[in-house]
Short mmCIF file of C-alpha atoms in Angstrom, two decimals:
data_model
loop_
_atom_site.label_atom_id
_atom_site.label_comp_id
_atom_site.label_asym_id
_atom_site.label_seq_id
_atom_site.Cartn_x
_atom_site.Cartn_y
_atom_site.Cartn_z
CA MET A 1 -30.61 100.78 -192.80
CA GLU A 2 -32.02 103.39 -190.41
CA ASP A 3 -32.38 102.39 -186.75
CA GLY A 4 -36.17 102.62 -187.01
CA GLU A 5 -36.24 100.35 -190.03
CA ALA A 6 -33.99 97.85 -188.27
CA VAL A 7 -36.32 97.73 -185.28
CA GLU A 8 -39.36 97.23 -187.53
CA ALA A 9 -37.62 94.44 -189.43
CA ALA A 10 -36.65 92.70 -186.20
CA ALA A 11 -40.21 93.02 -184.88
CA ALA A 12 -41.65 91.60 -188.09
CA GLU A 13 -39.27 88.63 -187.96
CA LEU A 14 -40.14 87.99 -184.31
CA GLU A 15 -43.86 88.05 -185.15
CA ARG A 16 -43.28 85.60 -188.02
CA LEU A 17 -41.43 83.22 -185.71
CA GLN A 18 -44.15 83.46 -183.05
CA ILE A 19 -46.87 82.64 -185.61
CA GLU A 20 -44.84 79.70 -186.90
CA ILE A 21 -44.36 78.36 -183.35
CA LEU A 22 -48.10 78.70 -182.60
CA HIS A 23 -48.89 76.96 -185.88
CA ARG A 24 -46.66 74.00 -185.03
CA ILE A 25 -48.00 73.72 -181.48
CA SER A 26 -51.56 73.65 -182.84
CA VAL A 27 -50.68 70.86 -185.26
CA ILE A 28 -49.10 68.76 -182.51
CA GLU A 29 -51.88 69.29 -179.97
CA SER A 30 -54.73 68.76 -182.44
CA THR A 31 -53.12 65.60 -183.80
CA PHE A 32 -51.92 63.91 -180.64
CA LEU A 33 -53.84 65.55 -177.81
CA PRO A 34 -57.60 65.86 -178.51
CA GLN A 35 -58.84 68.56 -176.17
CA ASN A 36 -62.02 66.87 -175.00
CA SER A 37 -61.44 63.20 -174.40
CA SER A 38 -64.50 62.86 -172.16
CA ALA A 39 -66.94 64.37 -174.67
CA ALA A 40 -65.30 62.80 -177.70
CA PRO A 41 -63.68 59.41 -177.04
CA SER A 42 -61.27 58.16 -179.67
CA SER A 43 -63.46 55.96 -181.85
CA SER A 44 -62.75 57.30 -185.34
CA LEU A 45 -59.77 57.30 -187.67
CA PRO A 46 -56.55 59.07 -186.60
CA VAL A 47 -56.30 62.72 -187.60
CA ASP A 48 -53.39 63.34 -189.91
CA GLU A 49 -51.08 66.34 -189.72
CA ASN A 50 -52.57 68.23 -192.63
CA GLU A 51 -52.89 71.86 -193.58
CA THR A 52 -56.62 72.12 -192.79
CA VAL A 53 -56.26 70.85 -189.22
CA ALA A 54 -53.26 73.08 -188.61
CA ARG A 55 -54.88 76.19 -190.06
CA LEU A 56 -58.23 75.82 -188.31
CA SER A 57 -56.55 74.89 -185.01
CA THR A 58 -54.46 78.05 -185.18
CA ILE A 59 -57.55 80.15 -185.90
CA LEU A 60 -59.50 78.58 -183.02
CA ARG A 61 -56.70 78.98 -180.50
CA SER A 62 -56.02 82.55 -181.55
CA GLY A 63 -59.70 83.23 -180.87
CA GLY A 64 -59.55 81.79 -177.37
CA VAL A 65 -61.10 78.41 -178.20
CA ASN A 66 -59.22 75.64 -176.38
CA ASP A 67 -61.80 72.87 -175.97
CA PHE A 68 -62.03 71.35 -179.44
CA CYS A 69 -60.87 68.33 -181.41
CA PHE A 70 -60.81 67.01 -184.96
CA LYS A 71 -61.78 63.51 -186.05
CA ARG A 72 -61.27 61.80 -189.37
CA VAL A 73 -64.18 59.65 -190.58
CA ALA A 74 -64.65 57.04 -193.29
CA PRO A 75 -65.31 58.11 -196.91
CA ASP A 76 -68.85 56.71 -196.78
CA TYR A 77 -69.68 58.54 -193.53
CA TYR A 78 -72.62 60.40 -195.12
CA ASP A 79 -74.19 57.13 -196.18
CA TRP A 80 -74.50 56.09 -192.53
CA PRO A 81 -77.54 56.67 -190.30
CA LEU A 82 -77.17 59.43 -187.70
CA GLU A 83 -76.78 56.94 -184.86
CA SER A 84 -73.73 55.40 -186.54
CA ARG A 85 -72.24 58.84 -187.10
CA ARG A 86 -72.81 59.65 -183.44
CA ASN A 87 -71.03 56.47 -182.41
CA VAL A 88 -67.95 57.02 -184.53
CA LEU A 89 -67.55 60.60 -183.29
CA GLY A 90 -68.40 59.79 -179.70
CA ALA A 91 -71.02 62.52 -179.68
CA SER A 92 -73.38 62.63 -176.72
CA SER A 93 -76.46 62.24 -178.93
CA VAL A 94 -77.56 62.54 -182.55
CA ASP A 95 -78.83 66.00 -181.62
CA HIS A 96 -75.20 67.05 -181.12
CA LEU A 97 -74.48 66.48 -184.82
CA CYS A 98 -74.75 69.77 -186.73
CA LYS A 99 -74.13 71.19 -190.18
CA SER A 100 -73.30 74.58 -191.65
CA ILE A 101 -75.25 75.70 -194.70
CA VAL A 102 -74.75 78.82 -196.82
CA LEU A 103 -77.89 80.82 -197.59
CA VAL A 104 -78.39 83.62 -200.07
CA ASN A 105 -80.93 86.39 -199.74
CA THR A 106 -82.45 86.23 -203.20
CA GLN A 107 -84.58 89.34 -202.64
CA ALA A 108 -81.87 91.64 -201.26
CA SER A 109 -81.72 95.12 -202.77
CA SER A 110 -79.50 95.42 -205.85
CA ASN A 111 -76.89 97.32 -203.84
CA ILE A 112 -76.51 94.47 -201.34
CA LEU A 113 -73.84 92.31 -202.95
CA ASP A 114 -71.65 91.06 -200.13
CA CYS A 115 -71.40 90.45 -196.37
CA SER A 116 -70.12 93.85 -195.26
CA ASP A 117 -73.32 94.55 -193.28
CA ARG A 118 -73.97 91.59 -191.01
CA ASN A 119 -77.46 92.88 -190.23
CA ASN A 120 -78.39 92.97 -193.91
CA SER A 121 -76.02 90.60 -195.66
CA LYS A 122 -76.38 89.00 -199.07
CA TYR A 123 -75.24 85.70 -197.54
CA TYR A 124 -75.50 83.96 -194.18
CA VAL A 125 -74.16 80.70 -192.79
CA VAL A 126 -76.70 78.87 -190.65
CA VAL A 127 -75.65 76.15 -188.21
CA VAL A 128 -78.44 73.68 -187.46
CA GLN A 129 -78.80 70.17 -186.11
CA TYR A 130 -79.16 67.26 -188.52
CA THR A 131 -82.21 66.18 -186.50
CA ALA A 132 -83.89 69.57 -186.90
CA ARG A 133 -85.90 71.03 -189.75
CA PHE A 134 -84.62 74.45 -190.73
CA ASN A 135 -87.23 77.21 -190.66
CA ALA A 136 -86.28 79.90 -193.20
CA GLU A 137 -89.32 81.98 -192.26
CA ALA A 138 -88.01 82.33 -188.70
CA VAL A 139 -84.72 83.73 -190.03
CA LYS A 140 -86.61 86.10 -192.32
CA GLN A 141 -88.60 87.43 -189.36
CA PHE A 142 -85.43 87.74 -187.27
CA LEU A 143 -83.62 89.80 -189.90
CA TYR A 144 -86.66 91.99 -190.41
CA SER A 145 -86.80 92.71 -186.66
CA LEU A 146 -83.01 93.11 -186.47
CA ASN A 147 -83.27 95.95 -188.96
CA GLU A 148 -86.12 97.48 -186.94
CA GLY A 149 -88.53 97.22 -189.83
CA LYS A 150 -86.57 99.75 -191.87
CA ILE A 151 -86.15 97.20 -194.66
CA PRO A 152 -89.36 95.75 -196.13
CA LYS A 153 -89.98 92.15 -195.17
CA LYS A 154 -90.24 91.24 -198.85
CA ARG A 155 -86.52 92.04 -199.12
CA PHE A 156 -85.66 88.94 -197.08
CA ASN A 157 -85.90 85.58 -198.79
CA LEU A 158 -83.28 83.10 -197.63
CA ARG A 159 -82.57 80.14 -199.90
CA LEU A 160 -79.81 77.56 -200.13
CA ALA A 161 -76.93 79.08 -202.07
CA PRO A 162 -75.75 77.24 -205.20
CA GLU A 163 -72.92 74.83 -204.43
CA GLU A 164 -70.42 76.76 -206.55
CA THR A 165 -71.30 79.95 -204.65
CA SER A 166 -70.88 78.20 -201.31
CA ILE A 167 -67.46 76.88 -202.33
CA LYS A 168 -66.34 80.29 -203.59
CA LEU A 169 -67.42 82.09 -200.41
CA THR A 170 -66.24 79.54 -197.84
CA GLY A 171 -63.40 77.72 -199.54
CA PHE A 172 -65.00 74.43 -198.48
CA GLU A 173 -66.79 71.91 -200.65
CA HIS A 174 -70.14 70.24 -200.00
CA ASN A 175 -70.25 68.28 -196.71
CA ALA A 176 -67.03 69.98 -195.63
CA VAL A 177 -68.40 73.46 -194.87
CA THR A 178 -67.55 74.92 -191.49
CA CYS A 179 -67.97 78.47 -190.24
CA ILE A 180 -64.37 78.52 -188.97
CA GLY A 181 -61.73 79.86 -191.33
CA MET A 182 -64.00 80.75 -194.24
CA LYS A 183 -62.57 82.71 -197.17
CA THR A 184 -65.32 85.30 -196.69
CA ASN A 185 -66.40 86.72 -193.34
CA ILE A 186 -70.00 85.56 -193.68
CA PRO A 187 -72.32 86.34 -190.74
CA VAL A 188 -73.25 83.20 -188.80
CA ILE A 189 -76.68 82.27 -187.48
CA LEU A 190 -76.79 79.51 -184.87
CA ASP A 191 -80.01 77.70 -184.12
CA GLU A 192 -80.95 78.41 -180.50
CA ALA A 193 -81.55 74.69 -179.88
CA ILE A 194 -77.80 74.03 -180.15
CA THR A 195 -77.11 76.36 -177.23
CA LYS A 196 -79.37 74.21 -175.04
CA LEU A 197 -77.61 70.91 -175.70
CA LYS A 198 -76.21 69.04 -172.71
CA PRO A 199 -73.31 68.57 -172.54
CA ASP A 200 -72.43 71.76 -174.39
CA PHE A 201 -70.07 70.21 -176.93
CA PHE A 202 -71.31 69.80 -180.49
CA TRP A 203 -69.97 68.56 -183.83
CA LEU A 204 -69.90 70.18 -187.25
CA GLY A 205 -67.94 70.05 -190.50
CA GLY A 206 -64.19 70.38 -190.24
CA GLY A 207 -63.17 71.82 -193.60
CA GLU A 208 -62.83 68.51 -195.45
CA ILE A 209 -65.51 65.96 -196.33
CA ASP A 210 -64.07 63.31 -194.01
CA LEU A 211 -62.97 65.68 -191.24
CA LYS A 212 -65.24 66.67 -188.34
CA LEU A 213 -64.78 69.32 -185.68
CA GLY A 214 -66.07 69.01 -182.14
CA VAL A 215 -66.16 72.20 -180.08
CA ARG A 216 -67.30 73.51 -176.70
CA THR A 217 -70.46 75.52 -177.32
CA SER A 218 -69.67 78.34 -174.89
CA GLU A 219 -66.24 78.91 -176.44
CA PHE A 220 -67.69 78.74 -179.95
CA LEU A 221 -70.24 81.41 -179.06
CA GLU A 222 -67.60 83.70 -177.58
CA PHE A 223 -65.35 83.37 -180.62
CA VAL A 224 -67.79 83.31 -183.55
CA LYS A 225 -70.37 85.63 -181.95
CA PRO A 226 -73.22 84.28 -184.08
CA PHE A 227 -76.77 85.53 -184.16
CA ILE A 228 -78.72 83.06 -182.00
CA VAL A 229 -82.09 82.42 -183.59
CA PRO A 230 -84.79 79.80 -182.88
CA CYS A 231 -84.94 78.59 -186.48
CA SER A 232 -85.99 74.95 -186.31
#
């Protein structure tokens, strides 16, 4: 083996070991050391050491997000009223409970098929509060303005994507969707109201139906870099 090839092989092995170490640290910290005990007291089921928690923790930490935690909830969680969900997560209010929904632009031009242009994407993920009513018209107006009126307004018509499309794009099933670690790099739109929550720590899906993710808003914004739109 040439000296150059040997150096490259050694560097690749070192990188693999570093990623593996980071992965294991993330599993341990997310499982045993929730990063925000004050904002999210331990009132739900223990989080198990599973692949989803490990993978998303690694992604968050690699993106500079340190103030987050996962919580496992009961199978019938979505049958509960919002106040009960708030209690089990230890959220500051029901307004801190949020969801991620995948939208499709049904009127996009025929050449717009994917998410390669975040300003004019076929799909968007919108994060809104459970207590809010999503305003699709506000998003339509935002995208029209974002493109400086160069695309006719009639070309923006955001609707809830079919469940099978959402699963294919995100890798997460219904009630498990999160905008962290999606299969597809879908542009994210965050309702402006979430940025005004006090304290700035909100909850959203965690990649599995009974897994929830709590995260510091400021760190989420820095990492995800969503469009912030008043859409409720």
